[in-house]
Amino acid sequence: MAAPSLEDIETVTVIGAGSMGHGIAQVFAMHRYDVTLVDIEEEPLSTALENIEQSLERLGEEPGPVLDRITTTTDRNSGLSDTDLMVEATPEDIDLKRDVFAAADEAAPEHAILATNTSTLPVTEMADATDRPEQVVGMHFSNPVPLIDLVEVISGEQTSDSVIELTVALSEDVGKTPVILEKDVPGFLLNRINYAFWSEGLRHLDDGRHDAEAIDASIRRLGFPMGPFEVLDFAGIDVFYMVCQALQDRDVPVVISETHENLVEADAYGMKTGEGFYDYPSPGEYARVDIPRERRHEYNPYQMIASAVNAAAWLLDNDVTTMEDVDTAMRTGMSWPRGPLEFADEYGIDRIIELLERLHEETGREQYDPHPLLERMVEQGRLGWKTGEGFYEYDHETTSFGSVEYERREFVARIVLDRPDKLNAMDESAWRGLRAALEQARGDDDIRATIVEGSGRAFSAGDDIPEMAGWESSDECQEYLDEVLLPAIKAFRAHPKPTIALVDGIATGAGCELVLLSDLAVAGDGSRFGQPEGTIGALPPIWLAHGTTSVGKKKLLELATTGDLFTATEAHEMGLLNYAVDSEQAPDVARELARSTTASAPGSIESIKTIWNGVEDDLVDDWLATATDELAERLMSDEGRHGLEAFIEDETPRWER
Ligand SMILES: C/C=C/C(=O)SCCNC(=O)CCNC(=O)[C@H](O)C(C)(C)COP(=O)(O)OP(=O)(O)OC[C@H]1O[C@@H](n2cnc3c(N)ncnc32)[C@H](O)[C@@H]1OP(=O)(O)O
C-alpha cells in the first residue's frame, strides 16, 4: 500500500513514556500533531507530562497548548486505534519490541506507519512481527530529543521507498535533520561510529598509557565541546555498555574495555550516579568538568578520528549511507565540529591509513584494519586537502617559486622551503621564492593563515654558506642583504595573515631567525635550534636585533656566543615556540592553530600585527641596520673568510687573536 502523504499524518502514538518516549511525544506535540503517549502504568505517564512541562518552560515555550495536544493512556490498543504513526520507544529488548509491533499491527489502522526508536536492534526483526513490513521503519531520535536535531531514518529489508520519504518529511516537519540508512546494519550510523571512536579512547585507560583528562583535552583541542569521557559520563556509561553488547550480539567485532566493565560493575554510570570517569556534585547534578588545557597535546586525537573514519568507510562501501549523511549525523547528533570524513580529508587519507596500520599492528583488532575503500582512495590519489580531492573536492593550487613550493589548502597557504639535500639553506633563489610565495598568499582573500615549513629533515639550516663565501666585498654583501634578504624578511613580518613556523628538524641561523620572526611557531620534539653564526665567523643580525622580544638577554647571548644547538623543549621554555609536541602531531597542531586564528576578523589580525611590529620596531630601533652593517664587515674579515671556508671544507675553524 502506498504511504500516506505528510498532510495525512495528524495523530501520533508514542509507546513508552521514558526519557526518549516523552521527548518524542513533546517534539511531535510542539509541531501540530495530536499525540497519544502510552505506557503500562500511570506513574511514568504523569512523570512524563511533568518532564515535558519543565522542558517546555526551559525552552521558553508556553506549555499549555503543547500539553493540550498530548493524551496519555495505559490501554495500548485504544491508543493505537486511530493513529497515523506509531513511534515505539520501549526498552531495548527485541522480544518486547516484537510484541509491541505485532500488537500495533493488529490495533492500528491499515494505513498507519509503524516506527521504532531503537538505537541498536534490527528494524527488520520488528517488521517481521507484522503483516505490513513495508510500513515499518526505524526513526532513531537522539537524547535529549527536544535539543538534539538528528533523526536516523532506517530502512528495514522491506521498508518501501515512500515510507522512507515520508519518515524523512516527518522528521523535517518536527524540526529535525534526518539522515538515511538504506540498510538495517547493527549500530546504524551513530552508534557504529561512536563505538569506533570511543573504544579507541577507552583502550588507553586499560593500558594506563593515557588518562581520561589527557584524551578529553586532546579531543576538545579539535573543537569538540566535550571530550569523549565527558560525553559518556553525560549520556550514561551503562547506555554505551548496552550499545556495545548489542553490537556484539549482532556479530560486530567489539572489545569492551576493562575500565568500562569495572565502571558498570561499580554502578558508576557517570553524571546520573554522581560518579563515572569524573565525579559530580551529586547524582543527576551536572557540573562541567575542568579539563586542563595544557594536557591537550599528550594524546594524538586523530587516532580516535581514524578509527571513526574506518567505521564510516565500511558504511559507505556497503552502501548503507552517504558521505554527507555520515558527516551530518556526527555534527548534528554528537556535536562534532566537523564530520569524520571532513576531518579525514583535512588530515590526509594516507596519514589516516598510516595511523590505522599502526593501531592494527599494536592491537590486532579488526576495527583498525584499514578499509579497502581508504586504500583505493590513496591509489587514486584522493588524499584530501593535499590533492584537492578526498571524500570531497577542494580548491587546491600549487606553484613553485624556485626552491620554494607554494600550496593552497583550503584556508591555509603552505609555503615549503624545498632544498632538502642542503637542509633548505636559504640562497638567493630561496629568499626570493619565499617573498613571492608570501605575495601569493597575501593576494588570496580566502587564505586566512600562512604556514612556513621545510621539506626533509630541516626547517632551514640558515643562509647558504657557499653563496656567502662567494661575496667579494662588504658592498656585495650589503647589496644582497638590502635587495634580497631584508625585503623577504620585511615581507614576512608585514604579511597581513598570521604566519606560523612549523619546524620538524633543524632550524639554525636564518632558519632559527625565521622562527623567531614568525607570529606563531610549533615544533616537533626532535627539532634542534641554534644560532651558530659566530662559529663560522659571522653573526646573527635578526636574532640580536629582535631576539630580546622573545628570549631573555642572558640566554640570547649564551646561544649567540656559543652557537650551541638547543631542543624544542628549551625553545618552548624560552618563548621561541607556542608548542613543542611530538613530531607526528606537529603539522596538525600548526593547522589547528591556523584554524583557531580564523575566529578573529582578518582586519583585526592585520591591525594586531601592525601594532606589534610597530612596538617591536621601536624596541629594535635601527639595530637591525647596525647588525647587518656589522655582518657585512665580519664576513669580509679574516675570521669570516676562514669560518666560511672551514665549513665548506668540513673542517673545524681555528680562531686566533
Ligand atoms: C647572517 C648569517 C646567517 C646564517 O644563517 S649563516 C648559516 C648559519 N648556519 C649554520 O652555520 C649551520 C650550518 N650547518 C651545520 O652546521 C650542519 O649542517 C648542521 C649542524 C645544521 C647539521 O649537520 P648534519 O646533520 O651533519 O648535516 P650536514 O651534512 O652538515 O648538512 C647536509 C647538507 O646540507 C648542507 N648545508 C647545511 N647547512 C648549510 C648552509 N647553511 N648552507 C649551505 N649548505 C648547508 C651541507 O653542506 C650538506 O651538504 P652536502 O651533503 O652537499 O655536503
XYZ file of C-alpha atoms in Angstrom, residues 200-525:
326
model
C 39.938 3.724 20.813
C 39.964 6.175 23.735
C 38.844 3.578 26.276
C 41.625 1.188 25.254
C 44.215 3.605 26.639
C 42.577 3.744 30.056
C 43.098 -0.021 30.298
C 46.770 0.060 29.423
C 47.310 3.207 31.501
C 49.178 4.995 28.736
C 46.829 7.963 28.827
C 44.142 9.040 31.253
C 40.647 10.408 30.634
C 41.723 14.007 31.168
C 44.504 13.863 28.569
C 42.249 12.237 25.975
C 39.369 14.622 26.660
C 41.734 17.598 26.463
C 43.072 16.403 23.103
C 39.607 15.943 21.604
C 38.459 19.332 22.888
C 41.534 20.733 21.149
C 39.934 19.774 17.803
C 36.933 21.959 18.603
C 34.665 19.346 20.201
C 32.612 20.940 23.013
C 33.267 17.924 25.259
C 35.804 15.121 25.308
C 34.655 11.508 24.824
C 34.679 10.646 28.514
C 32.750 13.772 29.421
C 30.170 12.747 26.802
C 29.986 9.176 28.116
C 29.518 10.453 31.662
C 26.754 12.722 30.418
C 24.992 10.177 28.209
C 25.434 7.209 30.570
C 28.288 4.735 30.719
C 25.663 1.994 31.136
C 23.871 3.112 27.972
C 27.060 2.786 25.952
C 27.681 -0.586 27.597
C 24.316 -1.780 26.296
C 25.213 -0.478 22.848
C 28.484 -2.457 22.939
C 26.633 -5.598 23.981
C 24.006 -5.132 21.279
C 26.733 -4.765 18.656
C 28.442 -7.875 19.980
C 25.148 -9.775 19.842
C 24.910 -8.876 16.186
C 28.430 -10.154 15.442
C 30.186 -6.821 15.206
C 33.756 -7.346 16.451
C 33.553 -5.352 19.670
C 36.014 -5.325 22.550
C 34.548 -3.984 25.773
C 37.302 -2.306 27.760
C 38.166 -3.426 31.266
C 37.723 0.111 32.562
C 34.250 0.188 31.033
C 33.348 -3.182 32.622
C 34.632 -2.037 36.020
C 32.654 1.197 35.959
C 29.457 -0.633 35.036
C 30.033 -3.242 37.759
C 30.550 -0.449 40.288
C 27.304 1.246 39.154
C 29.382 4.299 38.263
C 27.363 5.352 35.225
C 28.516 8.963 35.095
C 26.577 12.092 35.924
C 23.348 10.265 36.813
C 25.059 8.287 39.617
C 27.396 11.142 40.563
C 30.442 9.128 39.565
C 31.891 7.878 36.310
C 35.110 8.859 34.601
C 34.784 12.027 36.689
C 32.991 12.919 39.948
C 29.869 15.120 40.033
C 28.437 17.218 42.907
C 25.562 14.742 43.437
C 23.731 12.084 41.402
C 21.979 13.746 38.478
C 23.653 17.100 39.041
C 25.784 18.128 36.095
C 28.878 20.253 36.513
C 31.179 20.939 33.593
C 34.410 19.048 34.046
C 37.513 21.157 34.421
C 39.872 19.704 31.813
C 43.400 21.172 31.951
C 44.039 22.753 28.563
C 47.791 22.250 28.868
C 47.306 18.487 28.552
C 45.871 18.711 25.056
C 48.935 17.539 23.173
C 49.666 14.417 25.213
C 47.499 12.090 23.134
C 47.065 12.125 19.351
C 43.293 12.628 18.917
C 43.484 11.618 15.268
C 43.802 8.019 16.445
C 40.173 8.214 17.540
C 39.230 10.070 14.366
C 40.993 7.432 12.226
C 39.065 4.659 13.929
C 35.800 6.533 13.287
C 36.776 7.118 9.649
C 37.396 3.399 9.192
C 33.900 2.640 10.510
C 32.456 5.316 8.204
C 34.312 3.797 5.245
C 32.617 0.467 5.990
C 29.191 2.182 5.953
C 29.941 3.901 2.649
C 31.412 0.881 0.924
C 28.425 -1.229 1.961
C 26.023 1.364 0.503
C 24.443 1.939 3.896
C 24.542 5.706 3.744
C 26.155 8.697 2.047
C 29.233 10.776 2.888
C 27.081 13.807 3.557
C 24.854 11.850 5.927
C 27.839 10.436 7.848
C 29.183 13.923 8.460
C 25.766 15.466 9.113
C 24.929 12.747 11.630
C 28.092 13.217 13.661
C 27.868 17.003 13.562
C 24.180 17.129 14.412
C 23.878 14.128 16.700
C 27.203 14.192 18.519
C 28.245 17.852 18.197
C 31.371 17.036 16.214
C 32.777 20.361 14.916
C 33.341 18.683 11.543
C 32.285 15.268 10.322
C 34.714 12.323 10.342
C 35.131 12.445 6.567
C 35.834 16.170 6.676
C 38.441 15.503 9.353
C 39.908 12.696 7.229
C 40.278 14.925 4.167
C 41.961 17.597 6.231
C 44.326 15.154 7.937
C 45.086 13.232 4.738
C 43.728 9.804 3.799
C 47.274 8.443 3.515
C 48.023 9.541 7.078
C 44.712 8.060 8.303
C 45.822 4.735 6.820
C 49.257 5.061 8.452
C 47.637 5.593 11.837
C 45.237 2.695 11.323
C 48.030 0.361 10.274
C 49.967 1.249 13.401
C 46.923 0.752 15.628
C 46.134 -2.526 13.898
C 49.668 -3.759 14.410
C 49.595 -2.655 18.053
C 46.242 -4.227 18.943
C 45.441 -6.822 16.278
C 41.877 -5.502 16.360
C 39.835 -5.731 13.189
C 38.354 -2.285 13.750
C 41.725 -0.739 12.841
C 42.391 -2.822 9.726
C 42.331 -0.060 7.065
C 39.198 -0.423 4.982
C 39.829 -1.145 1.258
C 37.833 1.977 0.377
C 40.526 4.109 2.009
C 43.250 2.165 0.248
C 41.507 2.650 -3.097
C 41.320 6.390 -2.434
C 45.066 6.520 -1.886
C 45.680 4.537 -5.096
C 43.534 7.074 -6.956
C 45.459 9.982 -5.419
C 42.414 11.122 -3.461
C 44.288 12.124 -0.324
C 42.072 15.021 0.770
C 43.055 18.672 1.029
C 46.578 17.994 -0.171
C 45.499 16.708 -3.598
C 42.272 18.681 -3.939
C 40.120 15.580 -3.691
C 39.400 13.104 -0.937
C 35.885 12.256 0.132
C 35.013 15.766 -1.069
C 36.533 18.114 -3.641
C 38.537 21.224 -2.777
C 40.079 24.237 -4.446
C 43.718 23.325 -4.499
C 46.608 25.159 -6.066
C 50.354 24.562 -6.164
C 53.034 26.850 -7.566
C 56.813 26.623 -7.493
C 58.901 29.689 -6.836
C 62.414 28.384 -7.406
C 63.198 26.119 -4.490
C 60.097 27.263 -2.608
C 56.805 25.428 -3.059
C 53.519 27.206 -2.546
C 50.357 25.268 -1.859
C 46.853 26.462 -1.139
C 44.999 24.049 1.132
C 41.565 25.371 1.861
C 42.078 28.458 4.076
C 45.776 27.807 4.675
C 48.740 28.782 2.491
C 51.530 26.283 2.903
C 54.996 27.545 1.984
C 57.616 24.824 1.848
C 61.359 25.545 1.781
C 62.387 22.795 -0.562
C 66.126 22.193 -0.841
C 66.219 19.141 1.393
C 69.686 17.967 0.290
C 71.099 21.289 1.569
C 68.901 21.303 4.678
C 66.847 24.030 2.984
C 69.712 26.514 3.225
C 68.484 29.921 2.128
C 70.222 31.029 -1.046
C 69.117 33.938 -3.206
C 66.537 31.841 -5.021
C 65.045 30.638 -1.728
C 64.728 34.145 -0.266
C 63.167 35.420 -3.484
C 60.887 32.368 -3.598
C 59.770 32.928 -0.028
C 58.928 36.518 -0.829
C 56.966 35.576 -3.964
C 55.062 32.846 -2.107
C 54.148 35.292 0.665
C 52.922 37.674 -2.008
C 50.739 34.924 -3.484
C 49.192 34.160 -0.080
C 48.738 37.843 0.619
C 46.702 38.332 -2.554
C 44.340 35.429 -1.900
C 41.408 36.611 0.205
C 40.409 33.055 1.064
C 43.757 32.386 2.724
C 43.478 33.091 6.438
C 46.871 31.900 7.701
C 50.268 31.031 6.249
C 52.313 28.080 7.424
C 56.021 28.000 6.566
C 57.813 24.685 6.828
C 60.803 22.837 5.414
C 60.974 19.638 3.444
C 63.044 16.701 4.654
C 64.884 16.765 7.954
C 65.247 20.527 8.321
C 63.188 23.646 8.569
C 66.243 25.519 7.348
C 69.927 25.365 8.325
C 70.233 29.094 7.631
C 71.773 31.245 4.940
C 73.596 29.410 2.204
C 77.225 29.355 3.333
C 78.940 28.682 -0.021
C 76.913 31.535 -1.533
C 78.067 33.849 1.282
C 81.642 32.715 0.758
C 81.372 33.869 -2.853
C 80.887 37.538 -1.936
C 83.974 39.522 -2.648
C 83.310 42.749 -0.771
C 81.249 44.220 2.050
C 79.346 46.193 -0.570
C 78.356 42.995 -2.368
C 77.199 41.529 0.912
C 75.288 44.709 1.805
C 73.682 44.773 -1.622
C 72.486 41.182 -1.156
C 71.122 41.979 2.283
C 69.344 45.116 1.041
C 67.931 43.636 -2.126
C 67.327 40.004 -1.332
C 67.312 39.048 2.333
C 65.877 42.095 4.097
C 62.952 42.585 1.658
C 61.983 38.923 2.227
C 62.221 39.402 5.995
C 60.190 42.590 5.700
C 57.523 40.788 3.631
C 57.435 38.014 6.224
C 56.926 40.432 9.115
C 54.423 42.599 7.236
C 52.433 39.620 5.932
C 48.821 40.505 6.781
C 47.829 36.965 7.813
C 49.156 35.048 10.814
C 52.457 33.358 9.927
C 53.094 30.008 11.568
C 56.523 28.373 11.524
C 56.218 24.601 11.526
C 59.552 23.044 12.452
C 60.356 19.388 12.382
C 64.120 19.096 12.346
C 66.942 21.592 12.080
C 66.359 25.328 12.384
C 69.695 27.096 12.597
C 70.997 30.528 11.646
C 68.491 32.358 9.460
C 66.210 29.311 9.852
C 66.022 29.878 13.591
C 65.603 33.596 12.939
C 62.580 32.921 10.711
C 61.045 31.007 13.615
C 61.779 33.975 15.865
C 60.083 36.379 13.454
C 57.043 34.210 12.762
C 53.870 35.156 14.620
C 53.321 31.646 15.955
C 55.513 28.575 15.963
C 55.129 24.843 16.519
C 57.923 22.275 16.545
C 58.227 18.534 16.640
C 60.096 17.191 19.644
